[in-house]
mmCIF file of C-alpha atoms and ligand atoms in Angstrom:
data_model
loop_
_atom_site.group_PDB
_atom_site.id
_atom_site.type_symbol
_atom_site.label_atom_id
_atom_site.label_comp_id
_atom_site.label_asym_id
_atom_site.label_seq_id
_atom_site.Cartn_x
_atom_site.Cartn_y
_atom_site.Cartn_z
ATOM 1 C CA UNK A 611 -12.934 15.155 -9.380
ATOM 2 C CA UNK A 612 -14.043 11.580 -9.339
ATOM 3 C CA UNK A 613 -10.745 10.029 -9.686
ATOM 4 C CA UNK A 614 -9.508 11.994 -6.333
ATOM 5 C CA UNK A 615 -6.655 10.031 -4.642
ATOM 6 C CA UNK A 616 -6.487 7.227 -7.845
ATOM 7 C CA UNK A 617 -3.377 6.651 -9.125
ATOM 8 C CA UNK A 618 -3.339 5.665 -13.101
ATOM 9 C CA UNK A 619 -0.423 4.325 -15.358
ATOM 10 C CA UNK A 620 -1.231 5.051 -18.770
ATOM 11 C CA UNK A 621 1.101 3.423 -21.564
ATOM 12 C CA UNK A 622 1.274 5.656 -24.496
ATOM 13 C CA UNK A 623 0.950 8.435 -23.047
ATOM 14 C CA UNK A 624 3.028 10.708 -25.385
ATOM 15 C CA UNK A 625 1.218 11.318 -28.059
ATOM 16 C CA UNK A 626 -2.421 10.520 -29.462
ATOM 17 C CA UNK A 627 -5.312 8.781 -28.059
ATOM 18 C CA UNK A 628 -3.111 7.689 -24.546
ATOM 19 C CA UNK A 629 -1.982 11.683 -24.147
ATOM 20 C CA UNK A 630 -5.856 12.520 -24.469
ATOM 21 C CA UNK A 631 -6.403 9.887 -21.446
ATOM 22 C CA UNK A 632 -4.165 11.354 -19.675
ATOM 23 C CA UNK A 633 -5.248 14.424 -19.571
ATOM 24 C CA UNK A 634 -8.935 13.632 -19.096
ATOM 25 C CA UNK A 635 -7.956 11.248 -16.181
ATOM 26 C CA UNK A 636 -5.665 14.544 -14.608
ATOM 27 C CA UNK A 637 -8.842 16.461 -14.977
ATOM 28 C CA UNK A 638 -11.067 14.113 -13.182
ATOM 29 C CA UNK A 639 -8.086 14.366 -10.163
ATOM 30 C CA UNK A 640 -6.094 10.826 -10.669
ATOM 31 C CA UNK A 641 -2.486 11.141 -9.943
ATOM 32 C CA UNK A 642 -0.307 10.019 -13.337
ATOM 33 C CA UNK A 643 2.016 7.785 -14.469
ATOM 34 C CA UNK A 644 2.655 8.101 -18.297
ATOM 35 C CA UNK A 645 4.957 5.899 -20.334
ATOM 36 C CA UNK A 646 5.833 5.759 -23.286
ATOM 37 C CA UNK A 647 9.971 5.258 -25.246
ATOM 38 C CA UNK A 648 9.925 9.456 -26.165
ATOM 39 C CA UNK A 649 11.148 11.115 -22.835
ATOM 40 C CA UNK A 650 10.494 15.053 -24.356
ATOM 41 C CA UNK A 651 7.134 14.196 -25.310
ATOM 42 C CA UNK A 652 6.292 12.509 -22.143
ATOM 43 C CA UNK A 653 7.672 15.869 -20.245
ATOM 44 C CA UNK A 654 5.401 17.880 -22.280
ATOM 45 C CA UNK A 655 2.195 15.971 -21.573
ATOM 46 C CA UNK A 656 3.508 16.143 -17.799
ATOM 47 C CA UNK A 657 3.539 19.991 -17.872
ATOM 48 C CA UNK A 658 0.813 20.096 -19.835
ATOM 49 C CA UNK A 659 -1.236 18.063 -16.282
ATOM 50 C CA UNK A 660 0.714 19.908 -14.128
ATOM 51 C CA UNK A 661 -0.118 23.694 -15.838
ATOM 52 C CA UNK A 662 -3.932 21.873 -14.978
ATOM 53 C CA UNK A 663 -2.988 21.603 -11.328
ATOM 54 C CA UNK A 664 -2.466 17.722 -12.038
ATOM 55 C CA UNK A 665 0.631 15.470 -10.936
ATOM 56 C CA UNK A 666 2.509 13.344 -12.906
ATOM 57 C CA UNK A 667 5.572 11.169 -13.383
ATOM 58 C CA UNK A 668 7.371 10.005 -16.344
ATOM 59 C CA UNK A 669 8.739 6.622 -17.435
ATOM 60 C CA UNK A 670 10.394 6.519 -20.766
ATOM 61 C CA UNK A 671 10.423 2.793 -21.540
ATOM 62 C CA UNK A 672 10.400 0.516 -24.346
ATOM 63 C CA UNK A 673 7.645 -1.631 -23.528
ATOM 64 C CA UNK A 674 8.529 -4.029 -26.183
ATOM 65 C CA UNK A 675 11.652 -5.142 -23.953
ATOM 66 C CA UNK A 676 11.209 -7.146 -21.126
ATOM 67 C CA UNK A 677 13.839 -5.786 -19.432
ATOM 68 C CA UNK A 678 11.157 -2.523 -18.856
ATOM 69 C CA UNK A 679 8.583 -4.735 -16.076
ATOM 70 C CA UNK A 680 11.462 -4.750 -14.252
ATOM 71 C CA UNK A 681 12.212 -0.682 -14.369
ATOM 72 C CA UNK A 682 8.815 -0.243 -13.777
ATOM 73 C CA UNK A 683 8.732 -2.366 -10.594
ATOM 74 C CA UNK A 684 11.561 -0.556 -9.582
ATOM 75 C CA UNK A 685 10.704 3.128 -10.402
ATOM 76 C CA UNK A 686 6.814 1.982 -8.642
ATOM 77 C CA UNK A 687 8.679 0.675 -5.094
ATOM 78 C CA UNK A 688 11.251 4.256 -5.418
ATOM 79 C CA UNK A 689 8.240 6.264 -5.639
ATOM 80 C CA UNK A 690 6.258 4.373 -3.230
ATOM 81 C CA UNK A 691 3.039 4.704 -5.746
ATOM 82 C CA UNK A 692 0.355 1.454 -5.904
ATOM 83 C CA UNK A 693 -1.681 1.838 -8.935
ATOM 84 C CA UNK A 694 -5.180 1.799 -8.422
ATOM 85 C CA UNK A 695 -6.096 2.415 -12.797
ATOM 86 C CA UNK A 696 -4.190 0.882 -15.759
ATOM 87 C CA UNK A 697 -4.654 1.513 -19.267
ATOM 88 C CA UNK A 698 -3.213 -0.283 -21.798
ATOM 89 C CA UNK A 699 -3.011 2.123 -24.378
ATOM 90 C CA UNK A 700 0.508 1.584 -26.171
ATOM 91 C CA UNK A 701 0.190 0.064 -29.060
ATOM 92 C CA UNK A 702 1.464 -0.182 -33.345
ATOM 93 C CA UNK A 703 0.339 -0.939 -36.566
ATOM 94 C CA UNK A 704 2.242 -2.578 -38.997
ATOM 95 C CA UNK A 705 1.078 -3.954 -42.868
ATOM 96 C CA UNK A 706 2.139 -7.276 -43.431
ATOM 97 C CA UNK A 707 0.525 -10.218 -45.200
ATOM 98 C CA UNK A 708 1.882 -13.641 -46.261
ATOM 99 C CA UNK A 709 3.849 -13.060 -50.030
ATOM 100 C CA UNK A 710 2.248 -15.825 -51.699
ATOM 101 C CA UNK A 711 3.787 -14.710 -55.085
ATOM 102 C CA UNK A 712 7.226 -15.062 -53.931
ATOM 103 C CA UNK A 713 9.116 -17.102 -51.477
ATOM 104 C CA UNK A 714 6.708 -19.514 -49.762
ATOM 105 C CA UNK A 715 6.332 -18.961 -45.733
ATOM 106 C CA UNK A 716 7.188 -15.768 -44.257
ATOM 107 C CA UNK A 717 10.291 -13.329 -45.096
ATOM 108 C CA UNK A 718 12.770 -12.368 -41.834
ATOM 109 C CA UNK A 719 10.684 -8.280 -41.881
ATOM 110 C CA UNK A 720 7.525 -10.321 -41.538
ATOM 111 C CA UNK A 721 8.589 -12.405 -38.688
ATOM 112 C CA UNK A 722 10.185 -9.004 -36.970
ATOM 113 C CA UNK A 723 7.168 -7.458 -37.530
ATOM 114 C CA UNK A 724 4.816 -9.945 -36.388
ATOM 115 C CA UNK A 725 6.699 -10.643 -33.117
ATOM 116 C CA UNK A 726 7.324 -6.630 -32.480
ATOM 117 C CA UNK A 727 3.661 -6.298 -32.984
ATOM 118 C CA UNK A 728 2.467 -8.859 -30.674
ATOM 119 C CA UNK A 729 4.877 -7.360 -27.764
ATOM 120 C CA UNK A 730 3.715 -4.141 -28.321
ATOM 121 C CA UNK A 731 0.507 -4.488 -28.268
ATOM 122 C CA UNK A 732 -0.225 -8.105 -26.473
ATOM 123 C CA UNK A 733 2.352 -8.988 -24.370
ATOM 124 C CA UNK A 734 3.118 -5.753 -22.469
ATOM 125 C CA UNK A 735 -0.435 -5.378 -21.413
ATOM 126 C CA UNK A 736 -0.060 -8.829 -20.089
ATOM 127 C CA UNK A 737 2.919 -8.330 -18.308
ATOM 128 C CA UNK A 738 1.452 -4.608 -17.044
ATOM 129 C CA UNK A 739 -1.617 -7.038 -15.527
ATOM 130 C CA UNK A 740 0.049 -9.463 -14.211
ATOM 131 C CA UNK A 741 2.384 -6.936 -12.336
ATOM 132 C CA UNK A 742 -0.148 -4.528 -11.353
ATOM 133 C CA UNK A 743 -3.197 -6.728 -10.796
ATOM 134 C CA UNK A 744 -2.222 -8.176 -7.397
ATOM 135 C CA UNK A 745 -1.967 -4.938 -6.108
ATOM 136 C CA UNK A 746 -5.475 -3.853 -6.996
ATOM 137 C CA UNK A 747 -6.706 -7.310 -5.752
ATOM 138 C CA UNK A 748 -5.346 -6.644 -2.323
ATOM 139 C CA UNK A 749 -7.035 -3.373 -2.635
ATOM 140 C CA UNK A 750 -10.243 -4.606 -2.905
ATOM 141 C CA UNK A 751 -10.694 -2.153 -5.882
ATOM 142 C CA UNK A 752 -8.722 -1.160 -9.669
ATOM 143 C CA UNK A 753 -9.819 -0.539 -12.809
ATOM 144 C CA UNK A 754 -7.981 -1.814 -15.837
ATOM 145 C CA UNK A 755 -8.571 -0.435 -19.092
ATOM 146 C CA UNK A 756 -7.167 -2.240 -22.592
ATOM 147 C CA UNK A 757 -7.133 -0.058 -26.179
ATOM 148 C CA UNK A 758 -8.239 -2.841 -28.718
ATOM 149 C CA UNK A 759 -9.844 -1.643 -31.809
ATOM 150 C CA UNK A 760 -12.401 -2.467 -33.999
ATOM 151 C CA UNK A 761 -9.672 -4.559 -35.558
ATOM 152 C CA UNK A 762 -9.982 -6.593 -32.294
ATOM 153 C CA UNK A 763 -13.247 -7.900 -33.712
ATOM 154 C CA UNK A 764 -13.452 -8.107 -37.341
ATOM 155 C CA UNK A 765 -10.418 -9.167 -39.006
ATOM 156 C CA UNK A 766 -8.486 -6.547 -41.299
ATOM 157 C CA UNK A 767 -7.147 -7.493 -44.104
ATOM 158 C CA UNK A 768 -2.976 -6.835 -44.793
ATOM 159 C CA UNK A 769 -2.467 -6.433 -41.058
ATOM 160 C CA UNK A 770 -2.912 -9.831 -39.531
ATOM 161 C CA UNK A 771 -0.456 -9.262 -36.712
ATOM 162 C CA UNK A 772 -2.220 -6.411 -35.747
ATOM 163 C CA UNK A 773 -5.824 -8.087 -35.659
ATOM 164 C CA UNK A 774 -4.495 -11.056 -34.118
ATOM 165 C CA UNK A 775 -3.168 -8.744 -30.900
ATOM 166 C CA UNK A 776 -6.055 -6.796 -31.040
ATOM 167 C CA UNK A 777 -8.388 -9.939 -30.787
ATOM 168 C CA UNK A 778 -5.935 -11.448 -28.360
ATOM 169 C CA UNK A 779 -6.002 -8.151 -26.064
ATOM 170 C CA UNK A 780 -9.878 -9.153 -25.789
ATOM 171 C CA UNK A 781 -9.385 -12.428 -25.100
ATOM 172 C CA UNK A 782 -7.408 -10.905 -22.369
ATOM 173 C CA UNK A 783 -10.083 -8.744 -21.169
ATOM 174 C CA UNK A 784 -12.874 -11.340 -20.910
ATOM 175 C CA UNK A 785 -10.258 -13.572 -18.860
ATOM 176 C CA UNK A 786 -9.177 -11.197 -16.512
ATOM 177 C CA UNK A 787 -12.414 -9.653 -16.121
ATOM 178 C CA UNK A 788 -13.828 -13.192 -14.875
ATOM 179 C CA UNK A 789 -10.684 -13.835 -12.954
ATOM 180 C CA UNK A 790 -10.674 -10.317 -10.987
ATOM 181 C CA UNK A 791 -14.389 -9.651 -10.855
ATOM 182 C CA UNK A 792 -15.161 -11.111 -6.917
ATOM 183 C CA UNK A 793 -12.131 -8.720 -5.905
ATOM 184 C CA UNK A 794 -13.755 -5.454 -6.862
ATOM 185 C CA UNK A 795 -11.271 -4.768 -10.348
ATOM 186 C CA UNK A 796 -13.110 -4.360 -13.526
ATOM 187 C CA UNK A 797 -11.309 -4.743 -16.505
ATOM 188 C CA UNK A 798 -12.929 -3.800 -20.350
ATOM 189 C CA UNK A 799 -11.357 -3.099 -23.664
ATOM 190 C CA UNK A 800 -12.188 -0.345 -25.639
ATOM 191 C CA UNK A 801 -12.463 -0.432 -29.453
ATOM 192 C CA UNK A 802 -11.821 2.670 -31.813
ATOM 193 C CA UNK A 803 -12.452 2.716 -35.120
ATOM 194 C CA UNK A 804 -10.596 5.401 -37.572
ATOM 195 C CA UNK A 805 -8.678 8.249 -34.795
ATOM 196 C CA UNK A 806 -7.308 11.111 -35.873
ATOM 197 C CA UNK A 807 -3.427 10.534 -34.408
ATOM 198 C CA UNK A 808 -0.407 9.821 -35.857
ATOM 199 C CA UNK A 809 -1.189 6.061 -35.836
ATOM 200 C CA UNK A 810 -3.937 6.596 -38.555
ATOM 201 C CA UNK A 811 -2.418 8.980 -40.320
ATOM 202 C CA UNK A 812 0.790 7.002 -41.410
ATOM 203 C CA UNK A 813 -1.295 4.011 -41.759
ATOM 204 C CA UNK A 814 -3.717 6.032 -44.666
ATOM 205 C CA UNK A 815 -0.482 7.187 -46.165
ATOM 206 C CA UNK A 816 1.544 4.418 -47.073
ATOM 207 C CA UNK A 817 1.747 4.091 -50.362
ATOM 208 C CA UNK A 818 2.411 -0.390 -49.664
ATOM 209 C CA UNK A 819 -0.915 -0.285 -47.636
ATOM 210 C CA UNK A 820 -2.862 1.662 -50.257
ATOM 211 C CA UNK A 821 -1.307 -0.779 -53.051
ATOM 212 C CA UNK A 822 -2.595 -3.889 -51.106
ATOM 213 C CA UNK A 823 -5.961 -2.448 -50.348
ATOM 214 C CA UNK A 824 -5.920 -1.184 -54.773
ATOM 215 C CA UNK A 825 -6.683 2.762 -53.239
ATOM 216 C CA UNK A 826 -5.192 5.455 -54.703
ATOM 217 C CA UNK A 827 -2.857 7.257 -52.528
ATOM 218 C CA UNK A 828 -4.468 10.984 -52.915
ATOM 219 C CA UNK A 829 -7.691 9.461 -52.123
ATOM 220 C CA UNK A 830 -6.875 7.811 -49.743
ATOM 221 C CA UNK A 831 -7.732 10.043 -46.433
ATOM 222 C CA UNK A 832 -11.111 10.230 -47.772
ATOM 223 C CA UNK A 833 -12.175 7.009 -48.749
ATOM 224 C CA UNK A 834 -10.960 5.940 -45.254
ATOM 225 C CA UNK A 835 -13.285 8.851 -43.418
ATOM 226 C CA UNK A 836 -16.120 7.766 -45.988
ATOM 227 C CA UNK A 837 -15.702 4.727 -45.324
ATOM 228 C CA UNK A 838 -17.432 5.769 -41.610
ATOM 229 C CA UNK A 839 -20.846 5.800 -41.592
ATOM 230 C CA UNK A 840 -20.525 9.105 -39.217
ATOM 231 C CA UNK A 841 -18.571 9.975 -42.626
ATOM 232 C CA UNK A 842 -15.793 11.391 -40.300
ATOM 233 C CA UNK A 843 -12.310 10.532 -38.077
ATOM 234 C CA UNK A 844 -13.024 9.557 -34.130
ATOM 235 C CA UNK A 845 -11.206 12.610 -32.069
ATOM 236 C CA UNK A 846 -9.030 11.146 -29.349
ATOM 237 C CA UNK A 847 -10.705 13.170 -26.435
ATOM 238 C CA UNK A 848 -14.285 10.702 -27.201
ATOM 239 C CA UNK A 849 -12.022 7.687 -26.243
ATOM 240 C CA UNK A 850 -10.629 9.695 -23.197
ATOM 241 C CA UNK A 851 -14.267 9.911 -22.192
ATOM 242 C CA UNK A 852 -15.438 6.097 -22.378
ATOM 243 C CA UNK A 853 -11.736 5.456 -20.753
ATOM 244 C CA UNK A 854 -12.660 7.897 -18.052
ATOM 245 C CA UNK A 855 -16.281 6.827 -17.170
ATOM 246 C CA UNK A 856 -15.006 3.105 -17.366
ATOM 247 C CA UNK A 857 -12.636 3.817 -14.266
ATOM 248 C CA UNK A 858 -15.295 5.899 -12.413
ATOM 249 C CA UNK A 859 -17.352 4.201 -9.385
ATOM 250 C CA UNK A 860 -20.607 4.749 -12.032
ATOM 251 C CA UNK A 861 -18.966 1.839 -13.959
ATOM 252 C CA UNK A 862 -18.839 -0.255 -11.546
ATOM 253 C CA UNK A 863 -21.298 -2.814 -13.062
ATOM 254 C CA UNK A 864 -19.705 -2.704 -16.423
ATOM 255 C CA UNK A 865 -16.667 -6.011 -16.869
ATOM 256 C CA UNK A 866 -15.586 -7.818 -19.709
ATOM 257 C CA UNK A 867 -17.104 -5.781 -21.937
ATOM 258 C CA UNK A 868 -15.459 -4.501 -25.364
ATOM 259 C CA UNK A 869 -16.977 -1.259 -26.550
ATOM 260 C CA UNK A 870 -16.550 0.048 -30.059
ATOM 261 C CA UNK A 871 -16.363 3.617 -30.929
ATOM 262 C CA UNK A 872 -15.984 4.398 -34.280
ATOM 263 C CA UNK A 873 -18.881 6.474 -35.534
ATOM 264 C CA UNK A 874 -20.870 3.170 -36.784
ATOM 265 C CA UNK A 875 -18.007 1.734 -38.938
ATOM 266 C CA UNK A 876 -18.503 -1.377 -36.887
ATOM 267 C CA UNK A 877 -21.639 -2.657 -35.206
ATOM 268 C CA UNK A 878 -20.563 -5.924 -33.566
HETATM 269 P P1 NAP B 2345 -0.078 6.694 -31.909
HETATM 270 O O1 NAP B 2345 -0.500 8.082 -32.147
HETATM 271 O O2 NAP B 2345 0.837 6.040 -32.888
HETATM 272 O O3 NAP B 2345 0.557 6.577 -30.433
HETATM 273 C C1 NAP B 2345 1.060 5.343 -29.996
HETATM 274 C C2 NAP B 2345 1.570 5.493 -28.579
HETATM 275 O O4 NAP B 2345 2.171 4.258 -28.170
HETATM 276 C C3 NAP B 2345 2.621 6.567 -28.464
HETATM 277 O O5 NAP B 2345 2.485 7.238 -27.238
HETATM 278 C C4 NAP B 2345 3.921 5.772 -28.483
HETATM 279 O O6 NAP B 2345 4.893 6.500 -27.788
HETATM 280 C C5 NAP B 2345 3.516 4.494 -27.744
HETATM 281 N N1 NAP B 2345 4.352 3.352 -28.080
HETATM 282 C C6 NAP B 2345 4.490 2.754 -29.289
HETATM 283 N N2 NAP B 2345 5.387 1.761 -29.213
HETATM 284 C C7 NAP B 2345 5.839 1.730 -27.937
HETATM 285 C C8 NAP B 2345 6.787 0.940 -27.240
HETATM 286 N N3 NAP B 2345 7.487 -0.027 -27.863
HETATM 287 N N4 NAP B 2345 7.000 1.168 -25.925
HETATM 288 C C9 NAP B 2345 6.333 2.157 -25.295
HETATM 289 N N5 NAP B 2345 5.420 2.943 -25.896
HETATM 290 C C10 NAP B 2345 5.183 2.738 -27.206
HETATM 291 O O7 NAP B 2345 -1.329 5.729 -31.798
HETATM 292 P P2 NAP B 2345 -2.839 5.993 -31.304
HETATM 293 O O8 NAP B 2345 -3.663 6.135 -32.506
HETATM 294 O O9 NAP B 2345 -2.871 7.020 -30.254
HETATM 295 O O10 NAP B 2345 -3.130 4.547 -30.721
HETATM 296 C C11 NAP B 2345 -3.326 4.274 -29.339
HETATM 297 C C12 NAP B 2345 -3.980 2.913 -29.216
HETATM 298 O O11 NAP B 2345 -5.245 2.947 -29.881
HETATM 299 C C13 NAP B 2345 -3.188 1.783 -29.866
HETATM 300 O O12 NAP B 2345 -3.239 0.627 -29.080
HETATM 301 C C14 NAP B 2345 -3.916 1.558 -31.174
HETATM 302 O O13 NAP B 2345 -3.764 0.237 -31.663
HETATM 303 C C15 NAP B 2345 -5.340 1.855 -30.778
HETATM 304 N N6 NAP B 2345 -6.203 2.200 -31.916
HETATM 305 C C16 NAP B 2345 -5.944 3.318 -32.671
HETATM 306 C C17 NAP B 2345 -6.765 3.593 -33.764
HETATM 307 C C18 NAP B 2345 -6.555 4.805 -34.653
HETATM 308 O O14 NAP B 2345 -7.251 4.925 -35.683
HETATM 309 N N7 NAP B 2345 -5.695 5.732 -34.311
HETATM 310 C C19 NAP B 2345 -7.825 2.740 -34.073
HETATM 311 C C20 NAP B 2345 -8.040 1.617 -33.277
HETATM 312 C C21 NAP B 2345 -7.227 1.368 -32.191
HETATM 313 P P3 NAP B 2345 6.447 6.609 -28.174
HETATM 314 O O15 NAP B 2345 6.553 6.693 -29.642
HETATM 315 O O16 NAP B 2345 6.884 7.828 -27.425
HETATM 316 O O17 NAP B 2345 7.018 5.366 -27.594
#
């Protein structure tokens, strides 16, 4: 119970690899805060902590709004919580690339897709730092925790706005880690390769992302997984674990840092 009177906000906490924080973060005794837009899969993840002997409160927000900093402000001063742990977990994928066959500069989906992709994934945890951070400061002690990816640190190819948040949510890390370091708050991103969740799955699947990268679509699933030099898919519960031991007092010493794990697809 290392986490024993913490309080954490996790974004994305309905589903996938932000559900497996969580839970792992319940188990080690923090108190929850889980948000995420899908209100019946946020309740079930909250039984799910509380059938563990956990607590936890739901906040069904889209965090691609601005509109939700302000809810979130709100809901924190109604339930009188200061978050001592935030992980910046929310986050989507999207395929796009530049049509350079067709109409020169980008189409109106692109555009959409790029800026939906960038709020998502960029400038919520932003926003979620800048709100929460001052807190921790006066603390004298927080941990913040940002989901990047691999992505974050080599380019991929047909999802620019994706790599470009990812790398940005680094750039964010190594910022804010220098910024926050005298005042006891360490902040780190975390970079998974291929994870089984939902996120991966529809990603493999798409038949426009398999045309772009010339894959066949039955093949798909495994040339991605052999593609892994641990020739399989990352289970959410091994991010939980880094995320966990990065908000313990044992990681104290560890800032700025963005750690890859992804079974060896990526070794920078
Ligand atoms: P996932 O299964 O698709 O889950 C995404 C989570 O983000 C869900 O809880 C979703 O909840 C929430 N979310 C999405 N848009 C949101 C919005 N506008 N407002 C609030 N919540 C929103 O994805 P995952 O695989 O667990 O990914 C988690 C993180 O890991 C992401 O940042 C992702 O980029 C990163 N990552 C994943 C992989 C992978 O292979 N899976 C690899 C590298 C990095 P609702 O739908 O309920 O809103």
């Amino acid at each position: 119970m290392e986490l024993l009177e913490r309080c954490a906000l996790v974004t994305g906490a309905s589903r996938g690899i932000g559900k497996a924080i969580a839970i792992e973060l319940a188990r080690m005794g923090a108190g929850l805060m889980l948000v995420a837009r899908n209100e019946t899969h946020l309740n079930n993840v909250r039984s799910e902590i509380e059938r563990m002997g956990g607590t936890a409160v739901i906040l069904a927000v889209d965090l691609a709004k601005e509109e939700s900093w302000q809810i979130l402000q709100r809901r924190l001063a109604e339930e009188k919580t200061h978050i001592d742990i935030l992980i910046n977990n929310a986050g989507i994928y999207t395929t796009d690339y530049i049509d350079v066959d067709q109409t020169p500069g980008w189409d109106s989906a692109s555009s959409q897709a790029w800026q939906q992709t960038l709020a998502v994934n960029l400038t919520a945890p932003f926003q979620l730092c800048r709100t929460l951070a001052p807190d921790m400061v006066q603390k004298g002690w927080g941990r913040i925790v940002n989901i990047s990816s691999i992505s974050g640190k080599k380019a991929e190819t047909f999802g620019s706005a994706y790599s470009a948040s990812k790398f940005g949510l680094i750039g964010l890390t190594q910022s804010l880690a220098l910024e926050l370091a005298r005042h006891g708050v360490t902040v780190n991103a975390v970079c998974p390769g291929w994870v089984e969740t939902d996120m991966a799955k529809d990603q493999i699947n798409d038949p426009e992302w398999c045309r772009l990268n010339n894959i066949d679509l039955e093949e798909s699933l495994d040339i991605a997984r052999l593609s892994v030099p641990q020739m399989r898919f990352i289970q959410p519960d091994e991010v939980a674990s880094m995320v966990a031991y990065l908000c313990t007092e044992r990681a104290r010493g560890i800032t700025g840092q963005a750690i890859n794990i992804c079974g060896g697809l990526s070794i920078t």
